[in-house]
């Protein structure tokens, strides 16, 4: 399966605009805060998988803007869905920062947990957009990251008809990347949560089979992990993840050792 394939037209050294056509992630948010294996709840709840799209972008002097058009294939028959995003970042000595925001016009039918809840019949409702704000601040090996997502409206439970209210998710992460034994070792500690998403099934971090989801949404989650290059382009990442579901339905945790090779 070729999940990401795209072609970019442009030359930023001559002109700060470009166009990309192909299958890649939408840029309405950054969706960080995860460990070597597990994702923060912002990612689990709202980030779609790779999506066929046409992207128009601008990048110069730390300012990046994007406008993307696509068709999610479930609620419209033409490429009338869109994403708008803006990000600005700079570096001053050991200090670095960036901040951004984005808007996705409709989450329904996308491959995120929230989008799939519409497709699979748990949620019903009209067009529901998604707003995102995110930021990162670092000093040397120390960093802090945060992100917040919220929908434009609520959705209706397909069985009870009760409205969820606006669905949202947040993450706050601390990062530390010291040089240990001549190599950088990256540590992450993150806390994420959701609101009004009890009716949205989410994937289990420890699932070994694709498609194994909880019957309810995750309400809070902690991730503690590390990653280190042990050989050229080979990384080892131990991690512990703990999450709690809504209404006291239960807790879940996973301990993982991830080995990744990059080519």
mmCIF file with all atom_site columns, N, CA, C and O in Angstrom, residues 182-216:
data_model
loop_
_atom_site.group_PDB
_atom_site.id
_atom_site.type_symbol
_atom_site.label_atom_id
_atom_site.label_alt_id
_atom_site.label_comp_id
_atom_site.label_asym_id
_atom_site.label_entity_id
_atom_site.label_seq_id
_atom_site.pdbx_PDB_ins_code
_atom_site.Cartn_x
_atom_site.Cartn_y
_atom_site.Cartn_z
_atom_site.occupancy
_atom_site.B_iso_or_equiv
_atom_site.pdbx_formal_charge
_atom_site.auth_seq_id
_atom_site.auth_comp_id
_atom_site.auth_asym_id
_atom_site.auth_atom_id
_atom_site.pdbx_PDB_model_num
ATOM 1   N N  . UNK A 1 182 ? 27.108  10.651 23.802 1.00 0.00 ? 182 UNK A N  1
ATOM 2   C CA . UNK A 1 182 ? 27.380  11.172 22.454 1.00 0.00 ? 182 UNK A CA 1
ATOM 3   C C  . UNK A 1 182 ? 26.194  11.115 21.500 1.00 0.00 ? 182 UNK A C  1
ATOM 4   O O  . UNK A 1 182 ? 26.353  11.402 20.311 1.00 0.00 ? 182 UNK A O  1
ATOM 5   N N  . UNK A 1 183 ? 24.998  10.784 21.981 1.00 0.00 ? 183 UNK A N  1
ATOM 6   C CA . UNK A 1 183 ? 23.821  10.785 21.124 1.00 0.00 ? 183 UNK A CA 1
ATOM 7   C C  . UNK A 1 183 ? 22.639  11.448 21.844 1.00 0.00 ? 183 UNK A C  1
ATOM 8   O O  . UNK A 1 183 ? 22.507  11.340 23.064 1.00 0.00 ? 183 UNK A O  1
ATOM 9   N N  . UNK A 1 184 ? 21.793  12.114 21.066 1.00 0.00 ? 184 UNK A N  1
ATOM 10  C CA . UNK A 1 184 ? 20.609  12.737 21.642 1.00 0.00 ? 184 UNK A CA 1
ATOM 11  C C  . UNK A 1 184 ? 19.580  11.675 22.013 1.00 0.00 ? 184 UNK A C  1
ATOM 12  O O  . UNK A 1 184 ? 19.272  10.791 21.214 1.00 0.00 ? 184 UNK A O  1
ATOM 13  N N  . UNK A 1 185 ? 19.076  11.764 23.231 1.00 0.00 ? 185 UNK A N  1
ATOM 14  C CA . UNK A 1 185 ? 18.000  10.899 23.697 1.00 0.00 ? 185 UNK A CA 1
ATOM 15  C C  . UNK A 1 185 ? 16.794  11.779 24.006 1.00 0.00 ? 185 UNK A C  1
ATOM 16  O O  . UNK A 1 185 ? 16.897  12.701 24.818 1.00 0.00 ? 185 UNK A O  1
ATOM 17  N N  . UNK A 1 186 ? 15.679  11.517 23.352 1.00 0.00 ? 186 UNK A N  1
ATOM 18  C CA . UNK A 1 186 ? 14.496  12.365 23.500 1.00 0.00 ? 186 UNK A CA 1
ATOM 19  C C  . UNK A 1 186 ? 13.494  11.736 24.470 1.00 0.00 ? 186 UNK A C  1
ATOM 20  O O  . UNK A 1 186 ? 13.094  10.579 24.296 1.00 0.00 ? 186 UNK A O  1
ATOM 21  N N  . UNK A 1 187 ? 13.116  12.516 25.483 1.00 0.00 ? 187 UNK A N  1
ATOM 22  C CA . UNK A 1 187 ? 12.114  12.099 26.455 1.00 0.00 ? 187 UNK A CA 1
ATOM 23  C C  . UNK A 1 187 ? 10.853  12.946 26.271 1.00 0.00 ? 187 UNK A C  1
ATOM 24  O O  . UNK A 1 187 ? 10.936  14.135 25.962 1.00 0.00 ? 187 UNK A O  1
ATOM 25  N N  . UNK A 1 188 ? 9.684   12.336 26.477 1.00 0.00 ? 188 UNK A N  1
ATOM 26  C CA . UNK A 1 188 ? 8.426   13.067 26.385 1.00 0.00 ? 188 UNK A CA 1
ATOM 27  C C  . UNK A 1 188 ? 7.501   12.643 27.514 1.00 0.00 ? 188 UNK A C  1
ATOM 28  O O  . UNK A 1 188 ? 7.425   11.456 27.874 1.00 0.00 ? 188 UNK A O  1
ATOM 29  N N  . UNK A 1 189 ? 6.814   13.617 28.106 1.00 0.00 ? 189 UNK A N  1
ATOM 30  C CA . UNK A 1 189 ? 5.754   13.383 29.073 1.00 0.00 ? 189 UNK A CA 1
ATOM 31  C C  . UNK A 1 189 ? 4.572   14.235 28.632 1.00 0.00 ? 189 UNK A C  1
ATOM 32  O O  . UNK A 1 189 ? 4.696   15.457 28.529 1.00 0.00 ? 189 UNK A O  1
ATOM 33  N N  . UNK A 1 190 ? 3.449   13.594 28.335 1.00 0.00 ? 190 UNK A N  1
ATOM 34  C CA . UNK A 1 190 ? 2.304   14.367 27.846 1.00 0.00 ? 190 UNK A CA 1
ATOM 35  C C  . UNK A 1 190 ? 1.030   13.963 28.569 1.00 0.00 ? 190 UNK A C  1
ATOM 36  O O  . UNK A 1 190 ? 0.866   12.819 29.010 1.00 0.00 ? 190 UNK A O  1
ATOM 37  N N  . UNK A 1 191 ? 0.129   14.932 28.663 1.00 0.00 ? 191 UNK A N  1
ATOM 38  C CA . UNK A 1 191 ? -1.210  14.717 29.219 1.00 0.00 ? 191 UNK A CA 1
ATOM 39  C C  . UNK A 1 191 ? -2.214  15.266 28.218 1.00 0.00 ? 191 UNK A C  1
ATOM 40  O O  . UNK A 1 191 ? -2.072  16.406 27.755 1.00 0.00 ? 191 UNK A O  1
ATOM 41  N N  . UNK A 1 192 ? -3.192  14.457 27.845 1.00 0.00 ? 192 UNK A N  1
ATOM 42  C CA . UNK A 1 192 ? -4.193  14.908 26.891 1.00 0.00 ? 192 UNK A CA 1
ATOM 43  C C  . UNK A 1 192 ? -5.578  14.494 27.358 1.00 0.00 ? 192 UNK A C  1
ATOM 44  O O  . UNK A 1 192 ? -5.732  13.586 28.185 1.00 0.00 ? 192 UNK A O  1
ATOM 45  N N  . UNK A 1 193 ? -6.584  15.164 26.832 1.00 0.00 ? 193 UNK A N  1
ATOM 46  C CA . UNK A 1 193 ? -7.950  14.870 27.237 1.00 0.00 ? 193 UNK A CA 1
ATOM 47  C C  . UNK A 1 193 ? -8.951  15.281 26.178 1.00 0.00 ? 193 UNK A C  1
ATOM 48  O O  . UNK A 1 193 ? -8.627  16.009 25.238 1.00 0.00 ? 193 UNK A O  1
ATOM 49  N N  . UNK A 1 194 ? -10.179 14.809 26.329 1.00 0.00 ? 194 UNK A N  1
ATOM 50  C CA . UNK A 1 194 ? -11.267 15.169 25.425 1.00 0.00 ? 194 UNK A CA 1
ATOM 51  C C  . UNK A 1 194 ? -12.475 15.616 26.232 1.00 0.00 ? 194 UNK A C  1
ATOM 52  O O  . UNK A 1 194 ? -12.592 15.314 27.423 1.00 0.00 ? 194 UNK A O  1
ATOM 53  N N  . UNK A 1 195 ? -13.390 16.318 25.565 1.00 0.00 ? 195 UNK A N  1
ATOM 54  C CA . UNK A 1 195 ? -14.652 16.726 26.172 1.00 0.00 ? 195 UNK A CA 1
ATOM 55  C C  . UNK A 1 195 ? -15.794 16.416 25.215 1.00 0.00 ? 195 UNK A C  1
ATOM 56  O O  . UNK A 1 195 ? -15.661 16.588 23.998 1.00 0.00 ? 195 UNK A O  1
ATOM 57  N N  . UNK A 1 196 ? -16.906 15.932 25.751 1.00 0.00 ? 196 UNK A N  1
ATOM 58  C CA . UNK A 1 196 ? -18.119 15.642 24.979 1.00 0.00 ? 196 UNK A CA 1
ATOM 59  C C  . UNK A 1 196 ? -17.877 14.609 23.883 1.00 0.00 ? 196 UNK A C  1
ATOM 60  O O  . UNK A 1 196 ? -18.490 14.661 22.813 1.00 0.00 ? 196 UNK A O  1
ATOM 61  N N  . UNK A 1 197 ? -16.996 13.627 24.138 1.00 0.00 ? 197 UNK A N  1
ATOM 62  C CA . UNK A 1 197 ? -16.682 12.624 23.130 1.00 0.00 ? 197 UNK A CA 1
ATOM 63  C C  . UNK A 1 197 ? -16.893 11.205 23.646 1.00 0.00 ? 197 UNK A C  1
ATOM 64  O O  . UNK A 1 197 ? -16.260 10.251 23.198 1.00 0.00 ? 197 UNK A O  1
ATOM 65  N N  . UNK A 1 198 ? -17.820 11.053 24.591 1.00 0.00 ? 198 UNK A N  1
ATOM 66  C CA . UNK A 1 198 ? -18.120 9.713  25.107 1.00 0.00 ? 198 UNK A CA 1
ATOM 67  C C  . UNK A 1 198 ? -18.707 8.809  24.024 1.00 0.00 ? 198 UNK A C  1
ATOM 68  O O  . UNK A 1 198 ? -18.587 7.585  24.097 1.00 0.00 ? 198 UNK A O  1
ATOM 69  N N  . UNK A 1 199 ? -19.347 9.413  23.008 1.00 0.00 ? 199 UNK A N  1
ATOM 70  C CA . UNK A 1 199 ? -19.994 8.626  21.955 1.00 0.00 ? 199 UNK A CA 1
ATOM 71  C C  . UNK A 1 199 ? -19.074 8.329  20.776 1.00 0.00 ? 199 UNK A C  1
ATOM 72  O O  . UNK A 1 199 ? -19.538 7.855  19.728 1.00 0.00 ? 199 UNK A O  1
ATOM 73  N N  . UNK A 1 200 ? -17.771 8.601  20.923 1.00 0.00 ? 200 UNK A N  1
ATOM 74  C CA . UNK A 1 200 ? -16.818 8.425  19.822 1.00 0.00 ? 200 UNK A CA 1
ATOM 75  C C  . UNK A 1 200 ? -15.844 7.300  20.173 1.00 0.00 ? 200 UNK A C  1
ATOM 76  O O  . UNK A 1 200 ? -14.924 7.497  20.966 1.00 0.00 ? 200 UNK A O  1
ATOM 77  N N  . UNK A 1 201 ? -16.010 6.098  19.625 1.00 0.00 ? 201 UNK A N  1
ATOM 78  C CA . UNK A 1 201 ? -15.042 5.014  19.873 1.00 0.00 ? 201 UNK A CA 1
ATOM 79  C C  . UNK A 1 201 ? -13.651 5.411  19.390 1.00 0.00 ? 201 UNK A C  1
ATOM 80  O O  . UNK A 1 201 ? -13.494 6.084  18.368 1.00 0.00 ? 201 UNK A O  1
ATOM 81  N N  . UNK A 1 202 ? -12.625 4.978  20.138 1.00 0.00 ? 202 UNK A N  1
ATOM 82  C CA . UNK A 1 202 ? -11.243 5.307  19.796 1.00 0.00 ? 202 UNK A CA 1
ATOM 83  C C  . UNK A 1 202 ? -10.388 4.049  19.852 1.00 0.00 ? 202 UNK A C  1
ATOM 84  O O  . UNK A 1 202 ? -10.681 3.114  20.585 1.00 0.00 ? 202 UNK A O  1
ATOM 85  N N  . UNK A 1 203 ? -9.313  4.059  19.075 1.00 0.00 ? 203 UNK A N  1
ATOM 86  C CA . UNK A 1 203 ? -8.445  2.898  19.001 1.00 0.00 ? 203 UNK A CA 1
ATOM 87  C C  . UNK A 1 203 ? -7.620  2.711  20.260 1.00 0.00 ? 203 UNK A C  1
ATOM 88  O O  . UNK A 1 203 ? -7.192  3.664  20.901 1.00 0.00 ? 203 UNK A O  1
ATOM 89  N N  . UNK A 1 204 ? -7.393  1.456  20.622 1.00 0.00 ? 204 UNK A N  1
ATOM 90  C CA . UNK A 1 204 ? -6.536  1.129  21.758 1.00 0.00 ? 204 UNK A CA 1
ATOM 91  C C  . UNK A 1 204 ? -5.074  1.239  21.357 1.00 0.00 ? 204 UNK A C  1
ATOM 92  O O  . UNK A 1 204 ? -4.675  0.757  20.292 1.00 0.00 ? 204 UNK A O  1
ATOM 93  N N  . UNK A 1 205 ? -4.250  1.848  22.198 1.00 0.00 ? 205 UNK A N  1
ATOM 94  C CA . UNK A 1 205 ? -2.836  2.002  21.887 1.00 0.00 ? 205 UNK A CA 1
ATOM 95  C C  . UNK A 1 205 ? -2.143  0.663  21.723 1.00 0.00 ? 205 UNK A C  1
ATOM 96  O O  . UNK A 1 205 ? -1.277  0.496  20.871 1.00 0.00 ? 205 UNK A O  1
ATOM 97  N N  . UNK A 1 206 ? -2.532  -0.324 22.548 1.00 0.00 ? 206 UNK A N  1
ATOM 98  C CA . UNK A 1 206 ? -1.865  -1.611 22.498 1.00 0.00 ? 206 UNK A CA 1
ATOM 99  C C  . UNK A 1 206 ? -2.440  -2.597 21.504 1.00 0.00 ? 206 UNK A C  1
ATOM 100 O O  . UNK A 1 206 ? -2.071  -3.765 21.518 1.00 0.00 ? 206 UNK A O  1
ATOM 101 N N  . UNK A 1 207 ? -3.331  -2.130 20.636 1.00 0.00 ? 207 UNK A N  1
ATOM 102 C CA . UNK A 1 207 ? -3.973  -3.059 19.713 1.00 0.00 ? 207 UNK A CA 1
ATOM 103 C C  . UNK A 1 207 ? -2.958  -3.671 18.747 1.00 0.00 ? 207 UNK A C  1
ATOM 104 O O  . UNK A 1 207 ? -2.137  -2.980 18.157 1.00 0.00 ? 207 UNK A O  1
ATOM 105 N N  . UNK A 1 208 ? -3.028  -4.972 18.607 1.00 0.00 ? 208 UNK A N  1
ATOM 106 C CA . UNK A 1 208 ? -2.165  -5.662 17.650 1.00 0.00 ? 208 UNK A CA 1
ATOM 107 C C  . UNK A 1 208 ? -2.891  -5.916 16.337 1.00 0.00 ? 208 UNK A C  1
ATOM 108 O O  . UNK A 1 208 ? -2.270  -6.251 15.338 1.00 0.00 ? 208 UNK A O  1
ATOM 109 N N  . UNK A 1 209 ? -4.221  -5.728 16.359 1.00 0.00 ? 209 UNK A N  1
ATOM 110 C CA . UNK A 1 209 ? -5.031  -5.948 15.166 1.00 0.00 ? 209 UNK A CA 1
ATOM 111 C C  . UNK A 1 209 ? -5.704  -4.635 14.796 1.00 0.00 ? 209 UNK A C  1
ATOM 112 O O  . UNK A 1 209 ? -6.324  -3.986 15.634 1.00 0.00 ? 209 UNK A O  1
ATOM 113 N N  . UNK A 1 210 ? -5.590  -4.210 13.551 1.00 0.00 ? 210 UNK A N  1
ATOM 114 C CA . UNK A 1 210 ? -6.214  -2.977 13.096 1.00 0.00 ? 210 UNK A CA 1
ATOM 115 C C  . UNK A 1 210 ? -7.723  -3.049 13.266 1.00 0.00 ? 210 UNK A C  1
ATOM 116 O O  . UNK A 1 210 ? -8.347  -4.044 12.932 1.00 0.00 ? 210 UNK A O  1
ATOM 117 N N  . UNK A 1 211 ? -8.310  -1.990 13.805 1.00 0.00 ? 211 UNK A N  1
ATOM 118 C CA . UNK A 1 211 ? -9.757  -1.931 13.951 1.00 0.00 ? 211 UNK A CA 1
ATOM 119 C C  . UNK A 1 211 ? -10.255 -2.260 15.341 1.00 0.00 ? 211 UNK A C  1
ATOM 120 O O  . UNK A 1 211 ? -11.463 -2.241 15.570 1.00 0.00 ? 211 UNK A O  1
ATOM 121 N N  . UNK A 1 212 ? -9.379  -2.560 16.296 1.00 0.00 ? 212 UNK A N  1
ATOM 122 C CA . UNK A 1 212 ? -9.792  -2.853 17.669 1.00 0.00 ? 212 UNK A CA 1
ATOM 123 C C  . UNK A 1 212 ? -9.970  -1.535 18.417 1.00 0.00 ? 212 UNK A C  1
ATOM 124 O O  . UNK A 1 212 ? -9.005  -0.863 18.744 1.00 0.00 ? 212 UNK A O  1
ATOM 125 N N  . UNK A 1 213 ? -11.228 -1.166 18.674 1.00 0.00 ? 213 UNK A N  1
ATOM 126 C CA . UNK A 1 213 ? -11.546 0.113  19.292 1.00 0.00 ? 213 UNK A CA 1
ATOM 127 C C  . UNK A 1 213 ? -12.290 -0.088 20.607 1.00 0.00 ? 213 UNK A C  1
ATOM 128 O O  . UNK A 1 213 ? -12.898 -1.129 20.843 1.00 0.00 ? 213 UNK A O  1
ATOM 129 N N  . UNK A 1 214 ? -12.266 0.946  21.440 1.00 0.00 ? 214 UNK A N  1
ATOM 130 C CA . UNK A 1 214 ? -13.099 0.969  22.634 1.00 0.00 ? 214 UNK A CA 1
ATOM 131 C C  . UNK A 1 214 ? -14.540 1.241  22.222 1.00 0.00 ? 214 UNK A C  1
ATOM 132 O O  . UNK A 1 214 ? -14.808 1.769  21.148 1.00 0.00 ? 214 UNK A O  1
ATOM 133 N N  . UNK A 1 215 ? -15.492 0.895  23.074 1.00 0.00 ? 215 UNK A N  1
ATOM 134 C CA . UNK A 1 215 ? -16.892 1.188  22.784 1.00 0.00 ? 215 UNK A CA 1
ATOM 135 C C  . UNK A 1 215 ? -17.239 2.619  23.136 1.00 0.00 ? 215 UNK A C  1
ATOM 136 O O  . UNK A 1 215 ? -18.258 3.140  22.670 1.00 0.00 ? 215 UNK A O  1
ATOM 137 N N  . UNK A 1 216 ? -16.423 3.265  23.976 1.00 0.00 ? 216 UNK A N  1
ATOM 138 C CA . UNK A 1 216 ? -16.613 4.655  24.345 1.00 0.00 ? 216 UNK A CA 1
ATOM 139 C C  . UNK A 1 216 ? -15.326 5.426  24.064 1.00 0.00 ? 216 UNK A C  1
ATOM 140 O O  . UNK A 1 216 ? -14.272 4.847  23.815 1.00 0.00 ? 216 UNK A O  1
#
